[in-house]
Amino acid sequence: MHEKCGVVGISLQDRDAARPLYYSLYALQHRGQEAAGIVTHDGFQQHSHVETGLVGDVFDEGDLGQLNGENGIGHVRYPTSGALDKSCAQPFSVSFKSGSLGLSHNGNLVNADEVRDELAELGHAFTSDGDTEVIAHDLARNLLEEDLVRAVKRTMGRIHGSYSLTIMHDDTVLGVRDPKGNRPLVIGELEDGYVLASESAAIDTLDGELVRDVEPGELVVLHPDGTGYDSYQLIEEDSTAHCFFEHVYFARPDSNIDGTLVYDARRELGRRLYAEAGIDTDVVMPVPDSGRAFASGYAEAAQDAGVDVNFAEGLMKNRYVGRTFIMPTQDERERAVRLKLNPIKNTVKGKRVTLIDDSIVRGTTSTQLVELMRDAGAEEVHVRIGAPPIVAPCYMGIDMATREELIASDMSVEEIRETIHADSLAYLSVDAIAETLDQQRDDLCLGCVTGEYPYDIDGEATDREVERPVIQSSLADD
Ligand code: AMP
């Protein structure tokens, strides 16, 4: 089950964690709109409130009031497929012989079925088909035999794939990032405590300071009294596999991930797009909101090159319509685009327009927008995209589409141009992405744009030697 989600964990000195958790989840709402939850611990017992719905609808004063304790974790969830299923909502919590566990997961395991089968044979009963429960059971089992750090290390050696986790073992909050650092996770410092979150925007919301990213393969243990944290580098690999699409689309522009402010990355990608495939038209227009930073970088690069471009917000967005992908059928998706975006006719009529967006997935949005532009009187419509063509599915936790649905999986750029009826179409190169993010290609997960994955996935190619995790000797198993 692919899980594009947001996670958070907080330990405070003399204040309940529920409200700061709630605010953090609001800050991470873009990472998942289907369900939200908080689990806290008051030193004696766990308190949990997990429901389907948006953060603002899931919690009321009463719910927050009963979530006692200075330590807690939270989650927002949006799974790719399947019916709304409360059994998959998180944080997942479980009580076992040596205490209680709560777990929030962002990412996707590639060997969950194998680990689940193995645990089921040992007598573990599963209530959902989600990855998170598999991690929780594996960890619970290891905790019967090992201390916390060794138990986490053992679980990390068993599960493969992408995971940023916040975990609560009794009243201790932990953060874990998978050895390739696929999904983001950061540490922040508050006046009276510490926070772990998918994105730094959540720390800003709490008036905290970003300390740093959690390192790939690192375990961070927050002190339950809110006074500090300990770090354990449990697994080290030769390369990372940071998801480039976090920077392109998924994360908030005001978040800082792996050393790069997402907004700056998007603007620079826009500049590169102009350098690689700029076309001079009367108007440069972002597809709101995802294309905005790209378009401003693109227009700036054009101006630097001495071209007199008119940067115009020619598409107005109805902010009350959810993300297009929430609509399950193609017909509904098409209607959603019309509901969501409306052109300002004066800025379009009689003009040659360049439309800028971050990505084309199924092609629904660009097809509709090119048509909208023409209906509004545009003379020419050119489309520029701030990412390479998405040719293959994401197995690592971003809810994308199946291979059959991806317009670029079996069409050339020219064929896509024809399909979306644009006068011209160009995408950004993979190299521009790596250079802008200041990463080697081998340190990024580029699976959706190359079809080669950094993980061993059944039926798919891999872009590297699949590495065995190297366990740090100081904590190595006997
Ligand atoms: P499509 O209409 O299927 O081609 O999707 C492209 C549009 O969806 C672009 O405006 C993107 O900003 C946006 N988008 C890209 N990836 C995703 C995703 N994983 N979930 C929801 N929307 C996305």
Short mmCIF file of C-alpha atoms and ligand atoms in Angstrom, two decimals:
data_model
loop_
_atom_site.label_atom_id
_atom_site.label_comp_id
_atom_site.label_asym_id
_atom_site.label_seq_id
_atom_site.Cartn_x
_atom_site.Cartn_y
_atom_site.Cartn_z
CA MET A 1 0.00 0.00 0.00
CA HIS A 2 1.53 3.31 -1.09
CA GLU A 3 1.38 5.92 1.53
CA LYS A 4 1.89 9.54 0.73
CA CYS A 5 1.64 10.97 4.20
CA GLY A 6 2.85 13.39 6.82
CA VAL A 7 4.27 12.42 10.20
CA VAL A 8 5.10 14.32 13.37
CA GLY A 9 6.37 13.59 16.90
CA ILE A 10 6.71 15.99 19.84
CA SER A 11 8.19 15.91 23.36
CA LEU A 12 7.56 18.90 25.61
CA GLN A 13 8.70 19.94 29.09
CA ASP A 14 5.58 21.00 30.96
CA ARG A 15 2.86 21.23 28.38
CA ASP A 16 0.51 18.79 26.70
CA ALA A 17 1.65 17.83 23.21
CA ALA A 18 -1.85 17.52 21.71
CA ARG A 19 -2.28 21.09 20.55
CA PRO A 20 1.17 21.50 18.98
CA LEU A 21 0.63 18.13 17.28
CA TYR A 22 -2.69 19.38 15.96
CA TYR A 23 -1.10 22.57 14.57
CA SER A 24 1.70 20.53 12.99
CA LEU A 25 -0.80 18.28 11.27
CA TYR A 26 -2.51 21.37 9.88
CA ALA A 27 0.88 22.43 8.48
CA LEU A 28 1.25 18.99 6.87
CA GLN A 29 -2.31 18.71 5.56
CA HIS A 30 -1.10 18.90 1.93
CA ARG A 31 0.63 15.53 2.49
CA GLY A 32 -2.63 13.71 3.10
CA GLN A 33 -6.29 14.59 3.28
CA GLU A 34 -7.97 11.29 3.90
CA ALA A 35 -7.38 10.68 7.58
CA ALA A 36 -5.66 12.25 10.56
CA GLY A 37 -4.68 11.06 14.01
CA ILE A 38 -2.82 11.78 17.21
CA VAL A 39 -1.56 9.36 19.87
CA THR A 40 -0.20 10.76 23.14
CA HIS A 41 1.21 9.19 26.30
CA ASP A 42 0.80 10.67 29.78
CA GLY A 43 3.44 8.56 31.50
CA PHE A 44 0.91 5.87 32.43
CA GLN A 45 -1.13 5.18 29.35
CA GLN A 46 -1.70 5.98 25.70
CA HIS A 47 -4.50 8.20 24.41
CA SER A 48 -5.51 8.03 20.80
CA HIS A 49 -7.82 9.81 18.40
CA VAL A 50 -7.72 8.74 14.76
CA GLU A 51 -10.46 9.42 12.20
CA THR A 52 -10.98 9.75 8.49
CA GLY A 53 -11.26 13.34 7.29
CA LEU A 54 -9.33 16.61 7.25
CA VAL A 55 -7.43 17.69 10.36
CA GLY A 56 -9.93 20.47 11.07
CA ASP A 57 -12.83 18.01 11.00
CA VAL A 58 -11.19 15.12 12.83
CA PHE A 59 -10.42 16.93 16.11
CA ASP A 60 -12.61 19.12 18.30
CA GLU A 61 -11.82 20.72 21.67
CA GLY A 62 -13.01 17.64 23.52
CA ASP A 63 -10.79 15.30 21.50
CA LEU A 64 -7.73 17.45 22.07
CA GLY A 65 -8.61 17.75 25.77
CA GLN A 66 -8.54 14.00 26.31
CA LEU A 67 -5.20 13.55 24.50
CA ASN A 68 -3.19 13.96 27.70
CA GLY A 69 0.55 13.86 27.99
CA GLU A 70 3.65 15.80 27.07
CA ASN A 71 4.69 13.30 24.42
CA GLY A 72 2.90 12.26 21.29
CA ILE A 73 2.93 11.52 17.58
CA GLY A 74 0.59 12.38 14.72
CA HIS A 75 -0.19 11.51 11.14
CA VAL A 76 -2.07 12.71 8.07
CA ARG A 77 -2.85 10.11 5.48
CA TYR A 78 -3.79 9.78 1.83
CA PRO A 79 -3.50 6.27 0.42
CA THR A 80 -3.42 5.68 -3.32
CA SER A 81 -6.00 3.04 -3.78
CA GLY A 82 -8.77 1.17 -2.12
CA ALA A 83 -11.82 2.27 -0.25
CA LEU A 84 -11.68 4.61 2.71
CA ASP A 85 -10.48 2.28 5.38
CA LYS A 86 -10.30 3.33 8.98
CA SER A 87 -8.25 0.29 9.89
CA CYS A 88 -5.41 1.80 7.85
CA ALA A 89 -5.64 5.26 9.44
CA GLN A 90 -2.74 6.22 11.69
CA PRO A 91 -0.96 6.52 14.08
CA PHE A 92 -1.24 2.78 14.45
CA SER A 93 -1.23 1.78 18.10
CA VAL A 94 -0.70 -1.52 19.82
CA SER A 95 -0.16 -2.74 23.38
CA PHE A 96 2.03 -5.70 24.05
CA LYS A 97 3.88 -7.41 26.90
CA SER A 98 6.58 -4.82 27.33
CA GLY A 99 4.52 -1.69 26.82
CA SER A 100 2.68 0.29 24.21
CA LEU A 101 3.66 1.38 20.70
CA GLY A 102 2.33 4.06 18.41
CA LEU A 103 3.57 4.37 14.86
CA SER A 104 3.21 6.89 12.02
CA HIS A 105 4.65 6.01 8.64
CA ASN A 106 5.35 7.95 5.46
CA GLY A 107 6.63 5.83 2.60
CA ASN A 108 6.19 2.39 1.23
CA LEU A 109 7.90 -0.90 2.04
CA VAL A 110 8.89 -3.17 -0.81
CA ASN A 111 8.97 -6.35 1.30
CA ALA A 112 5.95 -5.84 3.58
CA ASP A 113 4.17 -9.01 2.38
CA GLU A 114 7.18 -11.15 3.12
CA VAL A 115 7.62 -9.75 6.64
CA ARG A 116 3.86 -9.98 7.29
CA ASP A 117 3.76 -13.65 6.26
CA GLU A 118 6.71 -14.42 8.47
CA LEU A 119 5.16 -12.68 11.49
CA ALA A 120 1.76 -14.25 10.82
CA GLU A 121 3.37 -17.66 10.97
CA LEU A 122 4.77 -16.74 14.37
CA GLY A 123 1.23 -16.02 15.54
CA HIS A 124 0.92 -12.26 14.99
CA ALA A 125 -2.63 -11.29 14.04
CA PHE A 126 -3.03 -8.41 11.58
CA THR A 127 -6.05 -6.13 11.43
CA SER A 128 -5.12 -4.28 8.21
CA ASP A 129 -3.14 -4.89 5.06
CA GLY A 130 -1.02 -1.77 5.61
CA ASP A 131 2.77 -1.63 5.94
CA THR A 132 2.63 0.26 9.19
CA GLU A 133 1.13 -2.59 11.14
CA VAL A 134 3.91 -4.84 9.83
CA ILE A 135 6.55 -2.44 11.17
CA ALA A 136 4.71 -2.14 14.50
CA HIS A 137 4.51 -5.90 14.98
CA ASP A 138 8.11 -6.48 13.97
CA LEU A 139 9.25 -3.80 16.39
CA ALA A 140 7.01 -5.08 19.20
CA ARG A 141 8.49 -8.51 18.74
CA ASN A 142 12.05 -7.22 18.83
CA LEU A 143 11.30 -5.15 21.91
CA LEU A 144 10.54 -8.36 23.81
CA GLU A 145 14.18 -9.35 23.39
CA GLU A 146 16.17 -6.16 22.94
CA ASP A 147 16.51 -2.63 24.23
CA LEU A 148 14.86 0.12 22.23
CA VAL A 149 17.80 1.10 20.03
CA ARG A 150 18.76 -2.47 19.15
CA ALA A 151 15.13 -3.38 18.50
CA VAL A 152 14.75 -0.48 16.05
CA LYS A 153 18.03 -1.40 14.39
CA ARG A 154 16.88 -4.98 13.96
CA THR A 155 13.58 -3.87 12.44
CA MET A 156 15.45 -1.53 10.08
CA GLY A 157 17.53 -4.47 8.95
CA ARG A 158 14.36 -6.45 8.20
CA ILE A 159 12.17 -3.93 6.39
CA HIS A 160 13.17 -2.61 2.96
CA GLY A 161 11.82 0.36 1.11
CA SER A 162 10.95 3.86 1.96
CA TYR A 163 10.02 4.96 5.46
CA SER A 164 10.10 8.07 7.56
CA LEU A 165 8.63 7.07 10.89
CA THR A 166 7.64 8.71 14.12
CA ILE A 167 7.22 6.10 16.83
CA MET A 168 6.10 6.27 20.43
CA HIS A 169 7.28 3.54 22.75
CA ASP A 170 5.50 4.20 26.04
CA ASP A 171 6.26 7.90 26.51
CA THR A 172 9.43 7.99 24.38
CA VAL A 173 9.11 9.55 20.93
CA LEU A 174 11.47 8.39 18.18
CA GLY A 175 12.12 9.38 14.60
CA VAL A 176 13.58 7.02 11.99
CA ARG A 177 14.51 7.69 8.38
CA ASP A 178 15.17 4.81 6.00
CA PRO A 179 18.80 4.15 5.02
CA LYS A 180 18.33 5.82 1.63
CA GLY A 181 16.50 8.85 3.03
CA ASN A 182 13.72 8.55 0.47
CA ARG A 183 11.11 10.58 2.34
CA PRO A 184 11.97 13.71 4.31
CA LEU A 185 12.15 13.98 8.12
CA VAL A 186 13.49 16.90 10.12
CA ILE A 187 14.28 17.75 13.75
CA GLY A 188 13.18 21.05 15.25
CA GLU A 189 13.76 22.77 18.56
CA LEU A 190 11.01 24.56 20.43
CA GLU A 191 11.37 26.81 23.46
CA ASP A 192 10.22 23.98 25.68
CA GLY A 193 10.84 20.82 23.69
CA TYR A 194 11.68 19.03 20.46
CA VAL A 195 9.77 18.07 17.38
CA LEU A 196 10.23 15.60 14.52
CA ALA A 197 8.25 16.29 11.36
CA SER A 198 8.02 15.41 7.69
CA GLU A 199 8.61 19.03 6.76
CA SER A 200 10.14 22.07 8.37
CA ALA A 201 6.98 24.10 7.70
CA ALA A 202 5.46 22.23 10.67
CA ILE A 203 8.31 23.46 12.90
CA ASP A 204 7.79 27.04 11.69
CA THR A 205 4.12 26.77 12.60
CA LEU A 206 5.17 26.05 16.19
CA ASP A 207 7.62 29.00 16.23
CA GLY A 208 10.47 26.51 16.44
CA GLU A 209 13.87 26.37 14.81
CA LEU A 210 14.86 23.78 12.24
CA VAL A 211 17.86 21.93 13.73
CA ARG A 212 18.62 19.64 10.77
CA ASP A 213 17.38 16.77 8.60
CA VAL A 214 17.30 13.35 10.20
CA GLU A 215 20.08 11.50 8.35
CA PRO A 216 19.33 8.48 6.18
CA GLY A 217 19.59 5.42 8.45
CA GLU A 218 19.48 7.52 11.62
CA LEU A 219 17.37 6.98 14.73
CA VAL A 220 16.57 10.04 16.85
CA VAL A 221 15.26 9.47 20.37
CA LEU A 222 13.60 12.48 22.01
CA HIS A 223 13.96 12.71 25.79
CA PRO A 224 10.47 12.30 27.26
CA ASP A 225 11.06 15.32 29.53
CA GLY A 226 11.51 17.54 26.45
CA THR A 227 15.09 18.52 27.28
CA GLY A 228 16.98 17.04 24.33
CA TYR A 229 17.48 14.10 22.03
CA ASP A 230 19.97 11.32 21.28
CA SER A 231 21.06 10.24 17.84
CA TYR A 232 22.11 6.79 16.62
CA GLN A 233 23.39 6.28 13.08
CA LEU A 234 22.16 2.69 12.80
CA ILE A 235 22.63 1.90 9.14
CA GLU A 236 24.89 3.50 6.58
CA GLU A 237 24.73 2.93 2.84
CA ASP A 238 26.92 4.18 0.01
CA SER A 239 24.20 6.14 -1.71
CA THR A 240 20.93 7.84 -0.84
CA ALA A 241 17.66 7.88 -2.81
CA HIS A 242 16.05 11.20 -1.98
CA CYS A 243 12.75 11.63 -3.83
CA PHE A 244 13.18 14.53 -6.28
CA PHE A 245 9.41 14.81 -6.63
CA GLU A 246 9.16 16.15 -3.05
CA HIS A 247 10.96 19.25 -4.34
CA VAL A 248 9.07 19.39 -7.63
CA TYR A 249 5.52 18.91 -6.43
CA PHE A 250 4.80 17.33 -3.13
CA ALA A 251 6.40 19.36 -0.34
CA ARG A 252 5.42 22.87 0.65
CA PRO A 253 7.53 25.57 -1.01
CA ASP A 254 8.33 27.02 2.42
CA SER A 255 9.85 23.75 3.64
CA ASN A 256 13.55 23.04 3.72
CA ILE A 257 14.45 19.48 2.70
CA ASP A 258 17.92 17.95 2.65
CA GLY A 259 19.55 21.36 2.68
CA THR A 260 17.42 23.01 -0.01
CA LEU A 261 14.49 25.37 0.41
CA VAL A 262 11.79 23.89 -1.83
CA TYR A 263 10.78 27.34 -3.15
CA ASP A 264 14.37 28.10 -4.22
CA ALA A 265 14.64 24.69 -5.89
CA ARG A 266 11.44 25.29 -7.86
CA ARG A 267 12.53 28.77 -8.97
CA GLU A 268 15.92 27.44 -10.06
CA LEU A 269 14.20 24.59 -11.93
CA GLY A 270 12.11 27.26 -13.67
CA ARG A 271 15.29 29.15 -14.64
CA ARG A 272 16.77 25.93 -16.02
CA LEU A 273 13.60 25.27 -17.94
CA TYR A 274 13.99 28.58 -19.70
CA ALA A 275 17.67 27.87 -20.39
CA GLU A 276 16.86 24.44 -21.82
CA ALA A 277 13.59 25.07 -23.60
CA GLY A 278 12.62 28.74 -23.36
CA ILE A 279 10.24 30.13 -25.93
CA ASP A 280 9.43 33.80 -26.24
CA THR A 281 5.71 34.50 -26.06
CA ASP A 282 3.59 37.48 -24.98
CA VAL A 283 2.67 35.98 -21.64
CA VAL A 284 4.17 33.48 -19.18
CA MET A 285 1.46 32.00 -17.00
CA PRO A 286 1.74 29.59 -14.06
CA VAL A 287 -0.72 26.80 -13.44
CA PRO A 288 -1.65 27.64 -9.85
CA ASP A 289 -0.43 26.76 -7.34
CA SER A 290 2.05 24.09 -8.35
CA GLY A 291 3.51 25.98 -11.34
CA ARG A 292 3.92 29.36 -9.67
CA ALA A 293 7.52 29.19 -8.42
CA PHE A 294 8.63 27.51 -11.67
CA ALA A 295 7.00 30.25 -13.75
CA SER A 296 8.55 33.05 -11.72
CA GLY A 297 12.03 31.52 -12.14
CA TYR A 298 11.35 30.96 -15.84
CA ALA A 299 10.19 34.56 -16.37
CA GLU A 300 13.15 35.90 -14.39
CA ALA A 301 15.60 33.92 -16.56
CA ALA A 302 13.89 35.29 -19.67
CA GLN A 303 14.19 38.84 -18.34
CA ASP A 304 17.88 38.24 -17.49
CA ALA A 305 18.32 37.19 -21.11
CA GLY A 306 16.88 40.56 -22.17
CA VAL A 307 13.47 39.23 -23.20
CA ASP A 308 10.52 41.40 -22.33
CA VAL A 309 8.08 38.82 -20.93
CA ASN A 310 4.82 39.54 -19.29
CA PHE A 311 4.38 37.33 -16.24
CA ALA A 312 0.63 37.06 -15.70
CA GLU A 313 -1.57 35.22 -13.27
CA GLY A 314 -4.11 34.35 -15.91
CA LEU A 315 -5.67 31.35 -14.22
CA MET A 316 -7.68 31.73 -11.07
CA LYS A 317 -7.98 28.85 -8.71
CA ASN A 318 -10.99 27.93 -6.69
CA ARG A 319 -9.23 26.98 -3.50
CA TYR A 320 -12.17 25.02 -2.13
CA VAL A 321 -11.83 22.23 -4.66
CA GLY A 322 -9.65 19.38 -3.43
CA ARG A 323 -6.66 18.04 -5.29
CA THR A 324 -7.64 16.64 -8.68
CA PHE A 325 -6.54 13.17 -7.75
CA ILE A 326 -9.23 12.80 -5.13
CA MET A 327 -11.68 12.30 -8.01
CA PRO A 328 -11.75 8.59 -8.76
CA THR A 329 -12.94 8.51 -12.38
CA GLN A 330 -11.52 10.23 -15.46
CA ASP A 331 -14.81 12.01 -16.08
CA GLU A 332 -14.84 13.44 -12.57
CA ARG A 333 -11.19 14.45 -12.88
CA GLU A 334 -11.94 16.40 -16.06
CA ARG A 335 -14.82 18.20 -14.41
CA ALA A 336 -12.63 18.94 -11.41
CA VAL A 337 -10.12 20.83 -13.54
CA ARG A 338 -12.90 23.10 -14.87
CA LEU A 339 -14.19 23.62 -11.36
CA LYS A 340 -10.75 24.36 -10.09
CA LEU A 341 -9.27 26.74 -12.65
CA ASN A 342 -10.79 29.58 -14.65
CA PRO A 343 -8.91 31.90 -17.02
CA ILE A 344 -8.94 35.68 -16.78
CA LYS A 345 -9.92 36.25 -20.36
CA ASN A 346 -8.29 39.69 -20.83
CA THR A 347 -4.83 38.38 -20.04
CA VAL A 348 -5.22 35.59 -22.58
CA LYS A 349 -7.21 36.98 -25.53
CA GLY A 350 -5.17 37.47 -28.68
CA LYS A 351 -1.96 36.49 -26.88
CA ARG A 352 0.70 33.87 -27.38
CA VAL A 353 0.77 32.13 -24.00
CA THR A 354 3.35 29.90 -22.27
CA LEU A 355 1.70 27.78 -19.58
CA ILE A 356 4.02 26.48 -16.89
CA ASP A 357 3.30 23.55 -14.59
CA ASP A 358 5.45 21.30 -12.44
CA SER A 359 4.46 17.98 -14.00
CA ILE A 360 2.22 16.08 -16.36
CA VAL A 361 0.89 12.83 -14.90
CA ARG A 362 -2.13 11.60 -16.85
CA GLY A 363 -2.30 14.66 -19.07
CA THR A 364 -5.76 15.64 -17.86
CA THR A 365 -4.79 19.06 -16.50
CA SER A 366 -2.72 20.22 -19.48
CA THR A 367 -5.27 19.01 -22.03
CA GLN A 368 -8.02 20.92 -20.28
CA LEU A 369 -5.95 24.04 -19.73
CA VAL A 370 -4.78 24.27 -23.33
CA GLU A 371 -8.43 24.05 -24.38
CA LEU A 372 -9.44 26.66 -21.79
CA MET A 373 -6.75 29.01 -23.11
CA ARG A 374 -7.92 28.58 -26.68
CA ASP A 375 -11.57 29.09 -25.67
CA ALA A 376 -10.46 32.29 -23.95
CA GLY A 377 -8.95 33.53 -27.22
CA ALA A 378 -5.25 32.62 -26.93
CA GLU A 379 -3.48 32.69 -30.30
CA GLU A 380 -0.87 30.13 -29.39
CA VAL A 381 -0.49 27.93 -26.32
CA HIS A 382 2.94 26.56 -25.40
CA VAL A 383 3.42 24.24 -22.43
CA ARG A 384 6.61 24.02 -20.36
CA ILE A 385 6.99 21.46 -17.57
CA GLY A 386 9.40 21.75 -14.63
CA ALA A 387 10.11 18.01 -14.43
CA PRO A 388 11.03 15.27 -16.89
CA PRO A 389 8.22 13.14 -18.39
CA ILE A 390 6.75 10.79 -15.78
CA VAL A 391 7.12 7.43 -17.47
CA ALA A 392 6.71 4.94 -14.63
CA PRO A 393 4.78 4.55 -11.38
CA CYS A 394 5.98 5.51 -7.91
CA TYR A 395 6.44 2.59 -5.55
CA MET A 396 7.97 4.71 -2.84
CA GLY A 397 5.01 6.49 -1.35
CA ILE A 398 3.79 9.15 -3.77
CA ASP A 399 0.33 8.61 -5.03
CA MET A 400 0.88 8.97 -8.76
CA ALA A 401 -0.96 6.72 -11.23
CA THR A 402 -0.60 3.30 -12.78
CA ARG A 403 1.72 2.86 -15.77
CA GLU A 404 -1.28 2.57 -18.15
CA GLU A 405 -2.62 5.90 -16.90
CA LEU A 406 0.67 7.79 -17.28
CA ILE A 407 0.54 9.67 -20.55
CA ALA A 408 4.33 9.59 -21.00
CA SER A 409 4.68 5.85 -20.37
CA ASP A 410 4.06 5.01 -24.02
CA MET A 411 4.05 8.34 -25.87
CA SER A 412 6.87 10.53 -27.15
CA VAL A 413 6.93 14.22 -26.25
CA GLU A 414 5.66 15.02 -29.74
CA GLU A 415 2.76 12.59 -29.33
CA ILE A 416 1.90 14.12 -25.97
CA ARG A 417 2.01 17.60 -27.52
CA GLU A 418 -0.48 16.45 -30.12
CA THR A 419 -2.72 14.82 -27.53
CA ILE A 420 -2.89 17.92 -25.34
CA HIS A 421 -3.24 20.14 -28.46
CA ALA A 422 -0.37 22.46 -27.51
CA ASP A 423 1.59 24.47 -30.09
CA SER A 424 4.77 23.30 -28.41
CA LEU A 425 5.68 21.22 -25.38
CA ALA A 426 8.97 20.79 -23.52
CA TYR A 427 10.04 19.15 -20.28
CA LEU A 428 13.05 19.66 -18.03
CA SER A 429 16.02 17.25 -18.19
CA VAL A 430 16.93 14.80 -15.43
CA ASP A 431 20.40 16.38 -15.21
CA ALA A 432 18.89 19.78 -14.48
CA ILE A 433 17.05 18.23 -11.53
CA ALA A 434 20.19 16.64 -10.08
CA GLU A 435 22.26 19.81 -10.54
CA THR A 436 19.60 22.04 -9.04
CA LEU A 437 19.20 19.82 -5.98
CA ASP A 438 22.99 19.64 -5.73
CA GLN A 439 22.90 15.83 -5.71
CA GLN A 440 24.53 13.12 -7.76
CA ARG A 441 21.97 11.30 -9.91
CA ASP A 442 22.77 8.16 -7.90
CA ASP A 443 21.72 9.86 -4.69
CA LEU A 444 18.22 10.60 -5.97
CA CYS A 445 15.22 8.37 -6.52
CA LEU A 446 14.33 9.06 -10.17
CA GLY A 447 12.23 5.92 -10.67
CA CYS A 448 9.15 7.73 -12.02
CA VAL A 449 11.14 9.56 -14.71
CA THR A 450 13.69 6.87 -15.65
CA GLY A 451 11.78 3.63 -14.92
CA GLU A 452 14.81 2.47 -12.89
CA TYR A 453 14.40 2.31 -9.16
CA PRO A 454 16.89 2.48 -6.31
CA TYR A 455 15.07 -0.41 -4.62
CA ASP A 456 14.57 -3.98 -5.68
CA ILE A 457 10.95 -4.01 -6.91
CA ASP A 458 9.32 -7.07 -8.45
CA GLY A 459 9.06 -6.71 -12.23
CA GLU A 460 10.96 -3.39 -12.38
CA ALA A 461 14.53 -2.45 -13.25
CA THR A 462 16.92 -1.03 -10.69
CA ASP A 463 19.47 1.72 -11.31
CA ARG A 464 22.06 0.39 -8.87
CA GLU A 465 23.56 -2.60 -7.21
CA VAL A 466 21.08 -3.47 -4.51
CA GLU A 467 23.06 -2.94 -1.39
CA ARG A 468 23.02 -4.95 1.77
CA PRO A 469 22.68 -2.56 4.69
CA VAL A 470 25.92 -2.16 6.62
CA ILE A 471 25.20 -2.44 10.32
CA GLN A 472 27.34 -0.14 12.45
CA SER A 473 29.77 -2.27 14.42
CA SER A 474 29.13 -0.63 17.79
CA LEU A 475 25.59 -1.97 17.72
CA ALA A 476 26.04 -5.02 15.55
CA ASP A 477 24.18 -8.16 16.44
CA ASP A 478 26.28 -11.00 17.67
P1 AMP B 1 -2.49 15.27 -14.72
O1 AMP B 1 -3.64 16.17 -14.87
O2 AMP B 1 -2.88 13.87 -14.39
O3 AMP B 1 -1.50 15.33 -15.85
O4 AMP B 1 -1.70 15.75 -13.42
C1 AMP B 1 -0.87 16.88 -13.47
C2 AMP B 1 -1.28 17.87 -12.44
O5 AMP B 1 -1.43 17.22 -11.17
C3 AMP B 1 -0.23 18.94 -12.27
O6 AMP B 1 -0.90 20.19 -12.16
C4 AMP B 1 0.47 18.60 -11.00
O7 AMP B 1 0.79 19.76 -10.23
C5 AMP B 1 -0.49 17.73 -10.24
N1 AMP B 1 0.15 16.54 -9.63
C6 AMP B 1 1.34 16.00 -9.92
N2 AMP B 1 1.57 14.91 -9.16
C7 AMP B 1 0.50 14.76 -8.38
C8 AMP B 1 0.12 13.81 -7.36
N3 AMP B 1 0.95 12.83 -7.01
N4 AMP B 1 -1.07 13.99 -6.76
C9 AMP B 1 -1.89 14.99 -7.12
N5 AMP B 1 -1.61 15.89 -8.06
C10 AMP B 1 -0.43 15.79 -8.69
#
